[in-house]
Short mmCIF file of N, CA and C in Angstrom, two decimals:
data_model
loop_
_atom_site.label_atom_id
_atom_site.label_comp_id
_atom_site.label_asym_id
_atom_site.label_seq_id
_atom_site.Cartn_x
_atom_site.Cartn_y
_atom_site.Cartn_z
N MET A 18 35.82 -190.97 -24.00
CA MET A 18 36.22 -189.82 -24.97
C MET A 18 35.80 -188.46 -23.88
N SER A 19 37.05 -187.73 -23.67
CA SER A 19 37.25 -186.41 -23.14
C SER A 19 36.10 -185.49 -23.37
N LYS A 20 36.00 -184.80 -22.42
CA LYS A 20 35.16 -183.39 -23.34
C LYS A 20 35.53 -182.83 -24.26
N TRP A 21 37.20 -182.19 -24.22
CA TRP A 21 37.66 -181.62 -25.47
C TRP A 21 37.41 -182.65 -26.64
N SER A 22 37.48 -183.82 -26.74
CA SER A 22 37.67 -184.78 -27.33
C SER A 22 36.07 -184.75 -28.16
N ARG A 23 35.08 -184.50 -27.44
CA ARG A 23 33.84 -184.51 -28.03
C ARG A 23 33.71 -183.00 -28.62
N LEU A 24 34.14 -182.06 -27.83
CA LEU A 24 33.76 -180.66 -28.54
C LEU A 24 34.99 -180.12 -29.50
N ALA A 25 36.22 -180.78 -29.92
CA ALA A 25 36.70 -180.09 -30.67
C ALA A 25 36.67 -179.93 -32.07
N LYS A 26 35.35 -180.66 -32.50
CA LYS A 26 35.10 -180.46 -33.66
C LYS A 26 34.96 -178.87 -34.27
N ILE A 27 34.56 -177.82 -33.13
CA ILE A 27 34.30 -176.43 -33.35
C ILE A 27 34.24 -176.06 -34.56
N THR A 28 34.20 -175.06 -35.23
CA THR A 28 34.27 -174.63 -36.72
C THR A 28 35.44 -174.81 -37.52
N PHE A 29 36.54 -175.03 -37.10
CA PHE A 29 37.88 -175.44 -37.32
C PHE A 29 37.39 -176.44 -38.44
N VAL A 30 36.75 -177.66 -37.78
CA VAL A 30 36.84 -178.86 -38.67
C VAL A 30 36.21 -178.91 -40.10
N PRO A 31 35.09 -178.51 -39.80
CA PRO A 31 33.93 -178.21 -41.37
C PRO A 31 34.83 -177.53 -41.87
N ALA A 32 35.28 -176.22 -41.64
CA ALA A 32 36.14 -175.27 -42.63
C ALA A 32 37.30 -176.07 -43.09
N LEU A 33 38.33 -176.89 -42.19
CA LEU A 33 39.17 -177.37 -43.00
C LEU A 33 38.79 -178.53 -43.81
N TRP A 34 37.68 -179.33 -43.68
CA TRP A 34 37.04 -180.27 -44.45
C TRP A 34 37.05 -179.47 -46.02
N ALA A 35 36.07 -178.39 -46.01
CA ALA A 35 35.87 -177.25 -46.94
C ALA A 35 37.05 -176.96 -47.65
N ALA A 36 37.90 -176.61 -46.81
CA ALA A 36 39.26 -176.25 -47.78
C ALA A 36 40.02 -177.35 -48.57
N LEU A 37 39.81 -178.73 -48.08
CA LEU A 37 40.54 -179.57 -48.94
C LEU A 37 39.43 -179.85 -50.11
N MET A 38 38.29 -179.35 -50.34
CA MET A 38 37.64 -179.40 -51.38
C MET A 38 37.35 -178.36 -52.40
N ILE A 39 37.98 -177.19 -51.90
CA ILE A 39 37.72 -175.94 -52.80
C ILE A 39 39.22 -175.67 -53.32
N ALA A 40 39.02 -174.76 -54.20
CA ALA A 40 40.26 -174.48 -54.90
C ALA A 40 40.84 -173.08 -53.72
N GLY A 41 42.23 -172.97 -54.00
CA GLY A 41 42.90 -171.93 -53.08
C GLY A 41 44.12 -171.42 -53.91
N THR A 42 44.88 -170.72 -52.95
CA THR A 42 46.19 -170.15 -53.45
C THR A 42 47.07 -170.88 -53.56
N ALA A 43 47.85 -170.87 -54.61
CA ALA A 43 48.62 -171.83 -55.22
C ALA A 43 49.96 -171.63 -54.62
N ARG A 44 50.89 -172.35 -54.61
CA ARG A 44 52.31 -172.18 -53.82
C ARG A 44 52.68 -170.78 -54.72
N GLY A 45 53.83 -170.34 -53.97
CA GLY A 45 54.87 -168.91 -54.74
C GLY A 45 54.68 -168.10 -53.87
N PHE A 46 55.42 -167.90 -52.82
CA PHE A 46 55.55 -166.72 -52.02
C PHE A 46 57.19 -166.09 -52.67
N ALA A 47 56.93 -164.65 -52.62
CA ALA A 47 58.25 -163.86 -52.72
C ALA A 47 59.12 -164.07 -51.54
N ALA A 48 58.47 -163.82 -50.40
CA ALA A 48 59.01 -163.97 -49.36
C ALA A 48 58.22 -164.71 -48.11
N CYS A 49 58.72 -165.16 -47.39
CA CYS A 49 58.23 -166.04 -46.03
C CYS A 49 57.59 -165.18 -45.18
N GLU A 50 56.14 -165.49 -44.71
CA GLU A 50 55.18 -164.62 -43.88
C GLU A 50 55.46 -165.29 -42.24
N VAL A 51 55.51 -164.35 -41.39
CA VAL A 51 55.99 -164.69 -40.13
C VAL A 51 54.85 -164.25 -39.26
N ILE A 52 54.36 -165.55 -38.56
CA ILE A 52 53.00 -165.15 -37.47
C ILE A 52 53.82 -165.52 -35.89
N ASP A 53 54.10 -164.28 -34.97
CA ASP A 53 54.00 -164.74 -33.80
C ASP A 53 52.80 -164.79 -32.84
N ALA A 54 52.86 -165.78 -31.99
CA ALA A 54 51.35 -165.69 -31.11
C ALA A 54 51.89 -166.31 -29.85
N THR A 55 50.98 -166.00 -28.67
CA THR A 55 50.93 -166.49 -27.38
C THR A 55 50.32 -167.55 -27.17
N SER A 56 50.62 -168.81 -26.83
CA SER A 56 49.74 -169.88 -26.67
C SER A 56 49.75 -170.37 -24.98
N GLN A 57 48.30 -170.03 -24.73
CA GLN A 57 47.64 -170.16 -23.62
C GLN A 57 47.08 -171.10 -23.17
N GLY A 58 47.41 -172.31 -22.28
CA GLY A 58 46.75 -173.51 -22.06
C GLY A 58 45.54 -173.28 -21.47
N THR A 59 44.61 -174.26 -21.43
CA THR A 59 43.23 -174.38 -21.10
C THR A 59 43.23 -175.54 -20.03
N SER A 60 41.82 -175.24 -19.31
CA SER A 60 41.64 -176.52 -18.37
C SER A 60 42.68 -176.83 -17.39
N THR A 61 43.18 -178.33 -17.32
CA THR A 61 44.33 -178.63 -16.54
C THR A 61 45.40 -177.74 -16.69
N GLN A 62 45.99 -177.10 -18.11
CA GLN A 62 47.29 -176.69 -18.41
C GLN A 62 46.89 -174.79 -18.34
N LEU A 63 45.85 -174.83 -17.53
CA LEU A 63 45.53 -173.25 -17.62
C LEU A 63 46.56 -172.34 -16.85
N GLY A 64 47.11 -171.38 -17.30
CA GLY A 64 48.18 -170.59 -16.55
C GLY A 64 49.40 -170.58 -17.19
N ARG A 65 49.55 -171.62 -18.20
CA ARG A 65 50.79 -171.84 -18.75
C ARG A 65 51.00 -171.34 -20.03
N THR A 66 51.64 -170.71 -20.59
CA THR A 66 51.84 -169.85 -21.50
C THR A 66 53.35 -170.44 -22.52
N ILE A 67 53.23 -170.34 -23.75
CA ILE A 67 54.78 -170.51 -24.57
C ILE A 67 54.30 -169.45 -25.86
N SER A 68 55.71 -169.05 -26.13
CA SER A 68 55.46 -168.31 -27.63
C SER A 68 55.81 -169.10 -28.78
N ILE A 69 55.03 -168.83 -30.01
CA ILE A 69 55.16 -169.72 -30.94
C ILE A 69 55.35 -168.78 -32.00
N LYS A 70 56.07 -169.14 -33.07
CA LYS A 70 56.40 -168.85 -34.22
C LYS A 70 56.01 -169.73 -35.61
N VAL A 71 55.10 -168.74 -36.33
CA VAL A 71 54.60 -169.84 -37.65
C VAL A 71 55.23 -169.11 -38.75
N THR A 72 56.07 -169.82 -39.63
CA THR A 72 56.63 -169.13 -40.71
C THR A 72 55.87 -169.76 -42.11
N ILE A 73 55.27 -169.23 -42.98
CA ILE A 73 54.69 -169.60 -44.20
C ILE A 73 55.46 -168.87 -45.12
N CYS A 74 56.05 -170.11 -45.91
CA CYS A 74 56.88 -169.94 -47.39
C CYS A 74 55.54 -170.14 -48.34
N ALA A 75 54.85 -170.67 -48.24
CA ALA A 75 53.88 -170.98 -49.42
C ALA A 75 52.61 -171.51 -48.73
N TYR A 76 51.54 -171.58 -49.95
CA TYR A 76 50.25 -172.20 -49.46
C TYR A 76 50.02 -173.56 -50.40
N SER A 77 49.25 -174.45 -49.57
CA SER A 77 49.44 -175.53 -50.21
C SER A 77 47.79 -175.30 -51.28
N THR A 78 48.28 -176.34 -52.29
CA THR A 78 47.89 -176.26 -53.58
C THR A 78 46.54 -176.86 -53.64
N PRO A 79 45.54 -176.71 -54.75
CA PRO A 79 44.31 -177.54 -54.68
C PRO A 79 44.54 -179.02 -54.76
N GLU A 80 45.75 -179.46 -55.50
CA GLU A 80 45.82 -180.99 -55.83
C GLU A 80 46.32 -181.43 -54.28
N ASP A 81 47.09 -180.70 -53.74
CA ASP A 81 47.35 -181.13 -52.20
C ASP A 81 46.03 -181.49 -51.24
N ARG A 82 45.22 -180.41 -51.36
CA ARG A 82 43.86 -180.75 -50.92
C ARG A 82 43.19 -182.02 -51.11
N GLN A 83 43.26 -182.32 -52.68
CA GLN A 83 42.70 -183.47 -53.05
C GLN A 83 43.19 -184.60 -52.52
N VAL A 84 44.58 -184.62 -52.65
CA VAL A 84 45.39 -185.86 -52.09
C VAL A 84 44.87 -186.10 -50.39
N LEU A 85 44.91 -185.11 -49.39
CA LEU A 85 44.52 -185.27 -48.32
C LEU A 85 43.43 -185.93 -47.78
N LYS A 86 42.11 -185.18 -48.87
CA LYS A 86 40.91 -185.64 -48.79
C LYS A 86 40.68 -187.39 -49.25
N ALA A 87 41.32 -187.44 -50.56
CA ALA A 87 41.28 -189.09 -50.60
C ALA A 87 42.26 -189.93 -49.78
N ALA A 88 43.15 -189.16 -49.30
CA ALA A 88 44.09 -190.15 -47.89
C ALA A 88 43.06 -190.38 -46.88
N PHE A 89 42.37 -189.44 -46.23
CA PHE A 89 41.51 -189.57 -45.24
C PHE A 89 40.35 -190.30 -45.64
N LEU A 90 39.70 -190.28 -47.05
CA LEU A 90 38.68 -191.16 -47.06
C LEU A 90 39.31 -192.42 -46.87
N LYS A 91 40.28 -193.03 -47.39
CA LYS A 91 40.87 -193.92 -47.36
C LYS A 91 41.30 -194.68 -46.51
N GLY A 92 42.16 -193.93 -45.50
CA GLY A 92 42.70 -194.31 -44.37
C GLY A 92 42.13 -193.54 -42.98
N GLN A 93 41.33 -192.86 -42.95
CA GLN A 93 41.26 -192.29 -41.70
C GLN A 93 42.19 -191.15 -41.30
N SER A 94 42.22 -191.00 -40.07
CA SER A 94 43.65 -190.12 -39.37
C SER A 94 44.94 -190.64 -39.97
N GLN A 95 45.15 -192.30 -39.94
CA GLN A 95 46.34 -192.58 -40.49
C GLN A 95 46.64 -192.54 -41.69
N GLY A 96 45.90 -192.34 -42.28
CA GLY A 96 46.03 -192.05 -44.22
C GLY A 96 46.48 -190.74 -44.31
N LEU A 97 45.92 -189.84 -43.59
CA LEU A 97 45.97 -188.39 -43.61
C LEU A 97 47.31 -188.10 -42.79
N ALA A 98 47.76 -188.62 -42.01
CA ALA A 98 49.36 -188.58 -41.46
C ALA A 98 49.93 -189.02 -42.86
N ASP A 99 49.81 -190.18 -43.02
CA ASP A 99 50.79 -190.82 -44.03
C ASP A 99 50.96 -189.89 -45.23
N ALA A 100 49.82 -189.22 -45.73
CA ALA A 100 50.04 -188.42 -46.85
C ALA A 100 50.62 -187.16 -46.39
N LEU A 101 50.37 -186.61 -45.36
CA LEU A 101 51.17 -185.27 -44.89
C LEU A 101 52.54 -186.09 -44.99
N GLU A 102 52.89 -186.88 -44.58
CA GLU A 102 54.48 -187.24 -44.37
C GLU A 102 55.38 -187.09 -45.81
N LYS A 103 54.31 -187.29 -46.57
CA LYS A 103 54.82 -187.49 -48.04
C LYS A 103 54.83 -185.83 -48.95
N MET A 104 54.38 -184.90 -48.29
CA MET A 104 54.23 -183.83 -48.71
C MET A 104 55.50 -182.88 -48.54
N LYS A 105 55.85 -182.22 -49.45
CA LYS A 105 56.99 -180.80 -49.09
C LYS A 105 56.32 -180.07 -48.00
N SER A 106 57.35 -179.35 -47.32
CA SER A 106 57.32 -178.29 -46.48
C SER A 106 56.72 -177.11 -47.00
N VAL A 107 55.57 -176.34 -46.30
CA VAL A 107 55.33 -175.17 -46.81
C VAL A 107 55.48 -174.19 -45.60
N GLY A 108 56.03 -174.36 -44.86
CA GLY A 108 56.28 -173.49 -43.57
C GLY A 108 56.80 -174.21 -42.38
N ARG A 109 56.91 -173.69 -41.24
CA ARG A 109 57.46 -174.37 -40.10
C ARG A 109 56.89 -173.52 -39.07
N ILE A 110 56.79 -174.22 -37.76
CA ILE A 110 56.35 -173.73 -36.49
C ILE A 110 57.28 -174.01 -35.52
N SER A 111 57.78 -172.79 -34.87
CA SER A 111 58.84 -173.12 -33.71
C SER A 111 58.36 -172.75 -32.39
N LEU A 112 58.93 -173.38 -31.58
CA LEU A 112 58.23 -173.78 -30.16
C LEU A 112 59.79 -173.61 -29.18
N PRO A 113 59.56 -172.64 -28.00
CA PRO A 113 60.63 -172.08 -27.21
C PRO A 113 61.79 -173.40 -26.82
N GLY A 114 62.76 -173.39 -26.99
CA GLY A 114 63.48 -174.58 -26.70
C GLY A 114 63.81 -175.66 -27.52
N THR A 115 63.30 -175.18 -28.69
CA THR A 115 63.26 -176.77 -29.72
C THR A 115 63.74 -175.76 -31.13
N VAL A 116 63.82 -176.79 -32.04
CA VAL A 116 64.12 -176.36 -33.41
C VAL A 116 63.28 -176.19 -34.13
N GLY A 117 62.04 -176.80 -33.45
CA GLY A 117 60.42 -176.44 -34.31
C GLY A 117 60.55 -177.89 -35.28
N TYR A 118 59.46 -177.48 -36.26
CA TYR A 118 59.06 -178.72 -37.28
C TYR A 118 58.35 -178.28 -38.25
N GLU A 119 58.67 -178.75 -39.31
CA GLU A 119 58.07 -178.44 -40.66
C GLU A 119 56.20 -178.67 -40.73
N LEU A 120 55.75 -177.77 -41.19
CA LEU A 120 54.55 -177.79 -41.71
C LEU A 120 54.14 -178.32 -43.07
N ALA A 121 53.24 -179.41 -43.21
CA ALA A 121 53.08 -179.76 -44.25
C ALA A 121 51.97 -179.55 -44.90
N TYR A 122 50.89 -178.74 -44.37
CA TYR A 122 49.65 -178.21 -45.18
C TYR A 122 49.43 -176.93 -44.62
N ILE A 123 49.10 -175.82 -45.22
CA ILE A 123 48.84 -174.60 -44.84
C ILE A 123 47.60 -174.04 -45.99
N ASP A 124 46.62 -173.46 -45.17
CA ASP A 124 45.53 -173.00 -46.24
C ASP A 124 44.93 -171.59 -45.55
N SER A 125 44.78 -170.71 -46.61
CA SER A 125 44.31 -169.45 -45.91
C SER A 125 42.97 -168.82 -46.43
N VAL A 126 42.08 -168.64 -45.89
CA VAL A 126 40.60 -168.68 -46.35
C VAL A 126 40.02 -166.98 -46.02
N PRO A 127 39.65 -166.56 -46.87
CA PRO A 127 39.10 -164.90 -46.73
C PRO A 127 37.83 -165.03 -45.75
N THR A 128 37.78 -163.79 -44.99
CA THR A 128 36.52 -163.65 -44.11
C THR A 128 36.09 -161.99 -44.52
N ASP A 129 35.22 -161.72 -43.80
CA ASP A 129 34.54 -160.47 -43.98
C ASP A 129 35.49 -159.51 -43.47
N THR A 130 36.27 -160.03 -42.14
CA THR A 130 37.19 -159.26 -41.54
C THR A 130 38.67 -159.61 -41.57
N GLY A 131 38.89 -160.18 -42.62
CA GLY A 131 40.30 -160.37 -42.73
C GLY A 131 40.43 -162.07 -43.42
N ARG A 132 41.08 -162.89 -42.44
CA ARG A 132 41.28 -164.24 -43.29
C ARG A 132 41.72 -165.06 -41.80
N ILE A 133 41.45 -166.49 -42.26
CA ILE A 133 41.64 -167.73 -41.26
C ILE A 133 42.86 -168.51 -42.00
N ILE A 134 43.84 -168.60 -41.19
CA ILE A 134 45.11 -169.49 -41.70
C ILE A 134 45.00 -170.69 -40.84
N ARG A 135 45.08 -171.90 -41.44
CA ARG A 135 44.74 -173.19 -41.03
C ARG A 135 45.93 -173.77 -41.22
N PHE A 136 46.25 -174.70 -40.37
CA PHE A 136 47.75 -175.97 -40.88
C PHE A 136 47.44 -177.08 -40.21
N VAL A 137 48.08 -177.83 -40.92
CA VAL A 137 47.85 -179.36 -40.20
C VAL A 137 49.30 -180.14 -40.76
N THR A 138 49.97 -180.92 -39.63
CA THR A 138 51.09 -181.44 -39.96
C THR A 138 51.49 -182.99 -39.10
N ASN A 139 52.19 -183.59 -39.41
CA ASN A 139 52.58 -184.59 -38.17
C ASN A 139 53.03 -184.22 -37.40
N ARG A 140 52.49 -184.71 -36.07
CA ARG A 140 53.39 -184.63 -34.90
C ARG A 140 54.73 -185.39 -34.56
N ARG A 141 55.45 -184.50 -34.17
CA ARG A 141 56.87 -185.49 -33.66
C ARG A 141 56.69 -186.57 -32.23
N ILE A 142 56.79 -187.45 -32.33
CA ILE A 142 56.48 -188.54 -31.77
C ILE A 142 57.94 -188.63 -30.77
N ALA A 143 57.66 -188.32 -29.71
CA ALA A 143 58.49 -188.51 -28.41
C ALA A 143 59.33 -189.94 -28.30
N PHE A 144 60.22 -190.11 -28.07
CA PHE A 144 61.13 -191.31 -28.09
C PHE A 144 60.40 -192.56 -27.46
N GLY A 145 60.00 -192.07 -26.00
CA GLY A 145 59.50 -192.94 -25.08
C GLY A 145 58.14 -193.32 -25.95
N GLU A 146 57.31 -192.53 -26.47
CA GLU A 146 56.09 -192.84 -27.21
C GLU A 146 56.20 -194.18 -27.74
N ALA A 147 57.49 -193.91 -28.97
CA ALA A 147 57.63 -194.84 -29.87
C ALA A 147 58.05 -196.42 -29.21
N TYR A 148 59.06 -195.91 -28.32
CA TYR A 148 59.80 -197.23 -27.31
C TYR A 148 58.62 -197.91 -26.78
N ASN A 149 57.60 -197.44 -26.10
CA ASN A 149 56.85 -198.09 -25.20
C ASN A 149 55.38 -198.12 -26.06
N ASN A 150 55.30 -198.02 -27.24
CA ASN A 150 54.03 -198.24 -28.33
C ASN A 150 52.97 -197.31 -27.41
N SER A 151 53.12 -196.09 -27.14
CA SER A 151 52.30 -195.44 -26.32
C SER A 151 50.61 -195.43 -27.08
N GLN A 152 49.80 -195.50 -26.25
CA GLN A 152 48.34 -195.33 -26.97
C GLN A 152 48.52 -193.81 -27.91
N SER A 153 49.21 -192.78 -27.15
CA SER A 153 49.18 -191.38 -27.59
C SER A 153 49.85 -191.53 -29.28
N MET A 154 50.36 -192.27 -29.50
CA MET A 154 51.27 -192.43 -31.08
C MET A 154 49.82 -192.37 -32.10
N ALA A 155 48.61 -192.65 -31.33
CA ALA A 155 47.57 -192.74 -32.21
C ALA A 155 47.30 -191.08 -32.64
N TYR A 156 47.31 -190.33 -31.79
CA TYR A 156 46.97 -188.74 -31.92
C TYR A 156 48.52 -188.24 -32.66
N SER A 157 48.59 -188.37 -33.95
CA SER A 157 49.65 -188.33 -34.73
C SER A 157 49.85 -187.11 -35.57
N LEU A 158 48.76 -186.07 -35.28
CA LEU A 158 48.65 -184.69 -36.21
C LEU A 158 48.82 -183.58 -35.00
N THR A 159 49.10 -182.56 -35.65
CA THR A 159 49.42 -181.33 -34.88
C THR A 159 48.68 -180.29 -35.83
N ALA A 160 47.55 -179.53 -35.34
CA ALA A 160 46.66 -178.72 -36.16
C ALA A 160 46.46 -177.43 -35.68
N GLY A 161 46.02 -176.63 -36.40
CA GLY A 161 45.82 -175.15 -35.69
C GLY A 161 45.42 -174.20 -36.59
N ARG A 162 44.76 -173.16 -36.06
CA ARG A 162 43.91 -171.88 -36.99
C ARG A 162 44.25 -170.60 -36.32
N ILE A 163 44.86 -169.94 -37.05
CA ILE A 163 45.05 -168.35 -37.04
C ILE A 163 43.96 -167.38 -37.43
N ILE A 164 43.31 -166.78 -36.59
CA ILE A 164 42.26 -166.09 -36.99
C ILE A 164 42.84 -164.53 -37.23
N LEU A 165 43.07 -164.09 -38.16
CA LEU A 165 43.47 -162.49 -38.48
C LEU A 165 42.32 -161.51 -38.73
N ASN A 166 42.25 -160.64 -37.94
CA ASN A 166 41.23 -159.81 -38.17
C ASN A 166 41.64 -158.54 -38.26
N ASP A 167 41.34 -158.17 -39.80
CA ASP A 167 42.50 -156.71 -40.14
C ASP A 167 41.71 -155.40 -39.54
N LYS A 168 40.13 -155.74 -39.58
CA LYS A 168 39.32 -154.38 -39.07
C LYS A 168 39.67 -154.26 -37.41
N ASP A 169 39.90 -155.29 -36.39
CA ASP A 169 40.02 -155.12 -35.22
C ASP A 169 41.08 -155.88 -34.73
N LYS A 170 42.29 -155.56 -34.70
CA LYS A 170 43.49 -156.43 -34.44
C LYS A 170 43.03 -156.77 -33.00
N ASN A 171 42.46 -156.73 -32.24
CA ASN A 171 42.58 -157.10 -30.74
C ASN A 171 41.33 -158.39 -30.87
N LYS A 172 40.61 -158.64 -31.93
CA LYS A 172 40.01 -159.93 -32.17
C LYS A 172 40.33 -160.84 -32.81
N SER A 173 41.87 -160.49 -33.08
CA SER A 173 42.58 -161.52 -33.93
C SER A 173 43.06 -162.90 -32.93
N GLY A 174 42.97 -163.88 -33.09
CA GLY A 174 43.23 -165.05 -32.12
C GLY A 174 43.35 -166.48 -32.80
N GLY A 175 43.29 -167.42 -32.21
CA GLY A 175 43.26 -168.71 -32.79
C GLY A 175 43.35 -169.77 -31.71
N ASP A 176 43.41 -171.03 -32.20
CA ASP A 176 43.42 -172.50 -31.69
C ASP A 176 44.78 -173.30 -31.77
N LEU A 177 45.45 -173.85 -30.83
CA LEU A 177 46.27 -174.85 -31.13
C LEU A 177 45.90 -176.57 -30.63
N PHE A 178 46.03 -177.37 -31.68
CA PHE A 178 45.97 -178.84 -31.03
C PHE A 178 47.35 -179.55 -31.22
N PRO A 179 48.16 -179.41 -29.99
CA PRO A 179 49.25 -180.02 -30.33
C PRO A 179 49.25 -181.66 -30.62
N ALA A 180 48.39 -182.30 -30.25
CA ALA A 180 48.16 -183.90 -30.52
C ALA A 180 46.90 -184.05 -30.77
N ALA A 181 46.64 -184.50 -31.99
CA ALA A 181 45.29 -184.79 -32.29
C ALA A 181 45.00 -185.72 -33.25
N GLN A 182 44.05 -186.35 -33.65
CA GLN A 182 44.06 -187.17 -35.01
C GLN A 182 42.16 -186.78 -35.24
N LEU A 183 41.95 -186.72 -36.69
CA LEU A 183 40.64 -186.49 -37.33
C LEU A 183 39.99 -187.76 -37.23
N ILE A 184 38.53 -187.69 -36.60
CA ILE A 184 37.55 -188.81 -36.61
C ILE A 184 36.29 -188.71 -37.05
N VAL A 185 35.66 -189.51 -37.79
CA VAL A 185 34.22 -189.21 -37.81
C VAL A 185 33.43 -189.74 -36.81
N ASN A 186 32.66 -188.75 -36.02
CA ASN A 186 31.94 -189.17 -35.06
C ASN A 186 30.45 -189.91 -35.59
N LYS A 187 29.94 -190.36 -34.18
CA LYS A 187 28.50 -191.01 -34.19
C LYS A 187 27.63 -190.57 -35.30
N LYS A 188 27.58 -189.18 -35.42
CA LYS A 188 26.60 -188.53 -36.11
C LYS A 188 26.95 -188.35 -37.79
N GLY A 189 28.23 -188.92 -37.79
CA GLY A 189 28.82 -189.05 -39.46
C GLY A 189 29.64 -187.58 -39.33
N GLU A 190 29.94 -186.92 -38.40
CA GLU A 190 30.56 -185.43 -38.65
C GLU A 190 32.21 -185.49 -38.22
N LEU A 191 32.97 -184.83 -39.13
CA LEU A 191 34.36 -184.88 -38.88
C LEU A 191 34.50 -184.19 -37.49
N GLN A 192 35.33 -184.66 -37.09
CA GLN A 192 35.49 -184.25 -35.27
C GLN A 192 37.28 -184.35 -34.99
N TRP A 193 37.79 -183.19 -34.36
CA TRP A 193 39.09 -183.47 -33.76
C TRP A 193 39.15 -184.26 -32.53
N ASP A 194 39.61 -185.31 -32.40
CA ASP A 194 39.68 -185.97 -31.45
C ASP A 194 41.05 -185.57 -30.67
N LEU A 195 41.62 -185.05 -29.47
CA LEU A 195 42.48 -184.25 -28.96
C LEU A 195 43.21 -185.15 -27.89
N ARG A 196 44.34 -185.49 -27.57
CA ARG A 196 44.81 -186.10 -26.78
C ARG A 196 44.88 -185.32 -25.46
N ARG A 197 44.94 -184.20 -25.35
CA ARG A 197 45.04 -183.23 -24.25
C ARG A 197 44.09 -182.03 -24.78
N ASN A 198 44.13 -181.04 -23.62
CA ASN A 198 43.25 -179.75 -24.13
C ASN A 198 43.85 -178.91 -25.20
N PRO A 199 43.23 -178.10 -26.02
CA PRO A 199 43.70 -177.31 -26.96
C PRO A 199 44.49 -176.14 -26.24
N TRP A 200 45.39 -175.28 -27.06
CA TRP A 200 45.86 -173.93 -26.41
C TRP A 200 45.08 -173.01 -27.18
N LYS A 201 45.00 -171.77 -26.31
CA LYS A 201 44.72 -170.61 -27.02
C LYS A 201 45.55 -169.73 -27.62
N LEU A 202 45.39 -169.48 -28.67
CA LEU A 202 46.56 -168.39 -29.45
C LEU A 202 45.87 -166.64 -29.29
N VAL A 203 46.79 -166.08 -28.62
CA VAL A 203 46.48 -164.60 -28.31
C VAL A 203 47.68 -163.79 -28.78
N ASN A 204 47.43 -162.66 -28.73
CA ASN A 204 48.72 -161.62 -29.10
C ASN A 204 49.25 -161.79 -30.28
N ILE A 205 48.43 -162.10 -31.04
CA ILE A 205 48.71 -162.39 -32.70
C ILE A 205 49.56 -161.28 -33.38
N ILE A 206 50.87 -161.35 -33.81
CA ILE A 206 51.49 -160.49 -34.48
C ILE A 206 51.65 -160.83 -36.24
N ASP A 207 51.22 -160.14 -36.93
CA ASP A 207 51.18 -160.97 -38.55
C ASP A 207 52.34 -160.00 -38.88
N TRP A 208 53.59 -160.11 -38.88
CA TRP A 208 54.81 -159.35 -39.63
C TRP A 208 54.37 -159.01 -40.89
N GLN A 209 53.70 -159.74 -41.72
CA GLN A 209 53.62 -158.84 -42.98
C GLN A 209 52.71 -157.57 -43.13
N ASN A 210 51.77 -157.71 -42.23
CA ASN A 210 51.41 -156.70 -41.72
C ASN A 210 51.91 -155.48 -40.79
N GLY A 211 52.77 -156.07 -39.95
CA GLY A 211 53.68 -154.78 -39.41
C GLY A 211 52.75 -154.58 -38.04
N GLU A 212 51.75 -155.38 -37.82
CA GLU A 212 50.78 -155.07 -36.76
C GLU A 212 50.58 -155.96 -36.12
N LYS A 213 49.96 -155.42 -34.57
CA LYS A 213 50.09 -156.61 -33.32
C LYS A 213 48.36 -156.33 -32.98
N GLY A 214 47.99 -158.01 -32.80
CA GLY A 214 46.52 -157.47 -32.00
C GLY A 214 46.70 -158.58 -30.65
N ASP A 215 46.39 -157.43 -29.62
CA ASP A 215 46.65 -157.84 -28.29
C ASP A 215 45.07 -158.29 -27.91
N LYS A 216 45.25 -159.63 -27.13
CA LYS A 216 43.99 -159.88 -26.75
C LYS A 216 44.27 -160.09 -25.16
#
């Protein structure tokens, strides 16, 4: 298992698990919220940057969280992926040169300085992966978090896991197992607030 596979549990994973278990904001935005960010590569991808746009048209419901929790307990990461596939889109993530893809689960958790937005969805499997039945197909999820700091915009940031699976490690802890390195999210612009956080 790679270093990133071992360390990718970070604070996002237990927080996501908690989000699957607690009540949250129900669906029903009057208008979609748009967040722009710059995604910076780390480790072997250091120096690479891409722009991403996350559009949130609704937050997932407590019922959605219960469905995902039950699916993971029954079928682990693949069970989670199967359940996400059946969910209605609540948003979208767009990348340069692509039409982007839908986000199946989005959660917002308040913090002392703002809020943390988390999202999980099924990863688009490339034709070559499917044709060759590549081992990379096991990493069927895309996940991320956006940390919005309303008190100091310069401290806003986040992470993007382009190809991941959720596992239970030897200690019995939930952990993100990554196909490659995580990407760091900086230069967050939350258009709902019309402000930019530079990092």
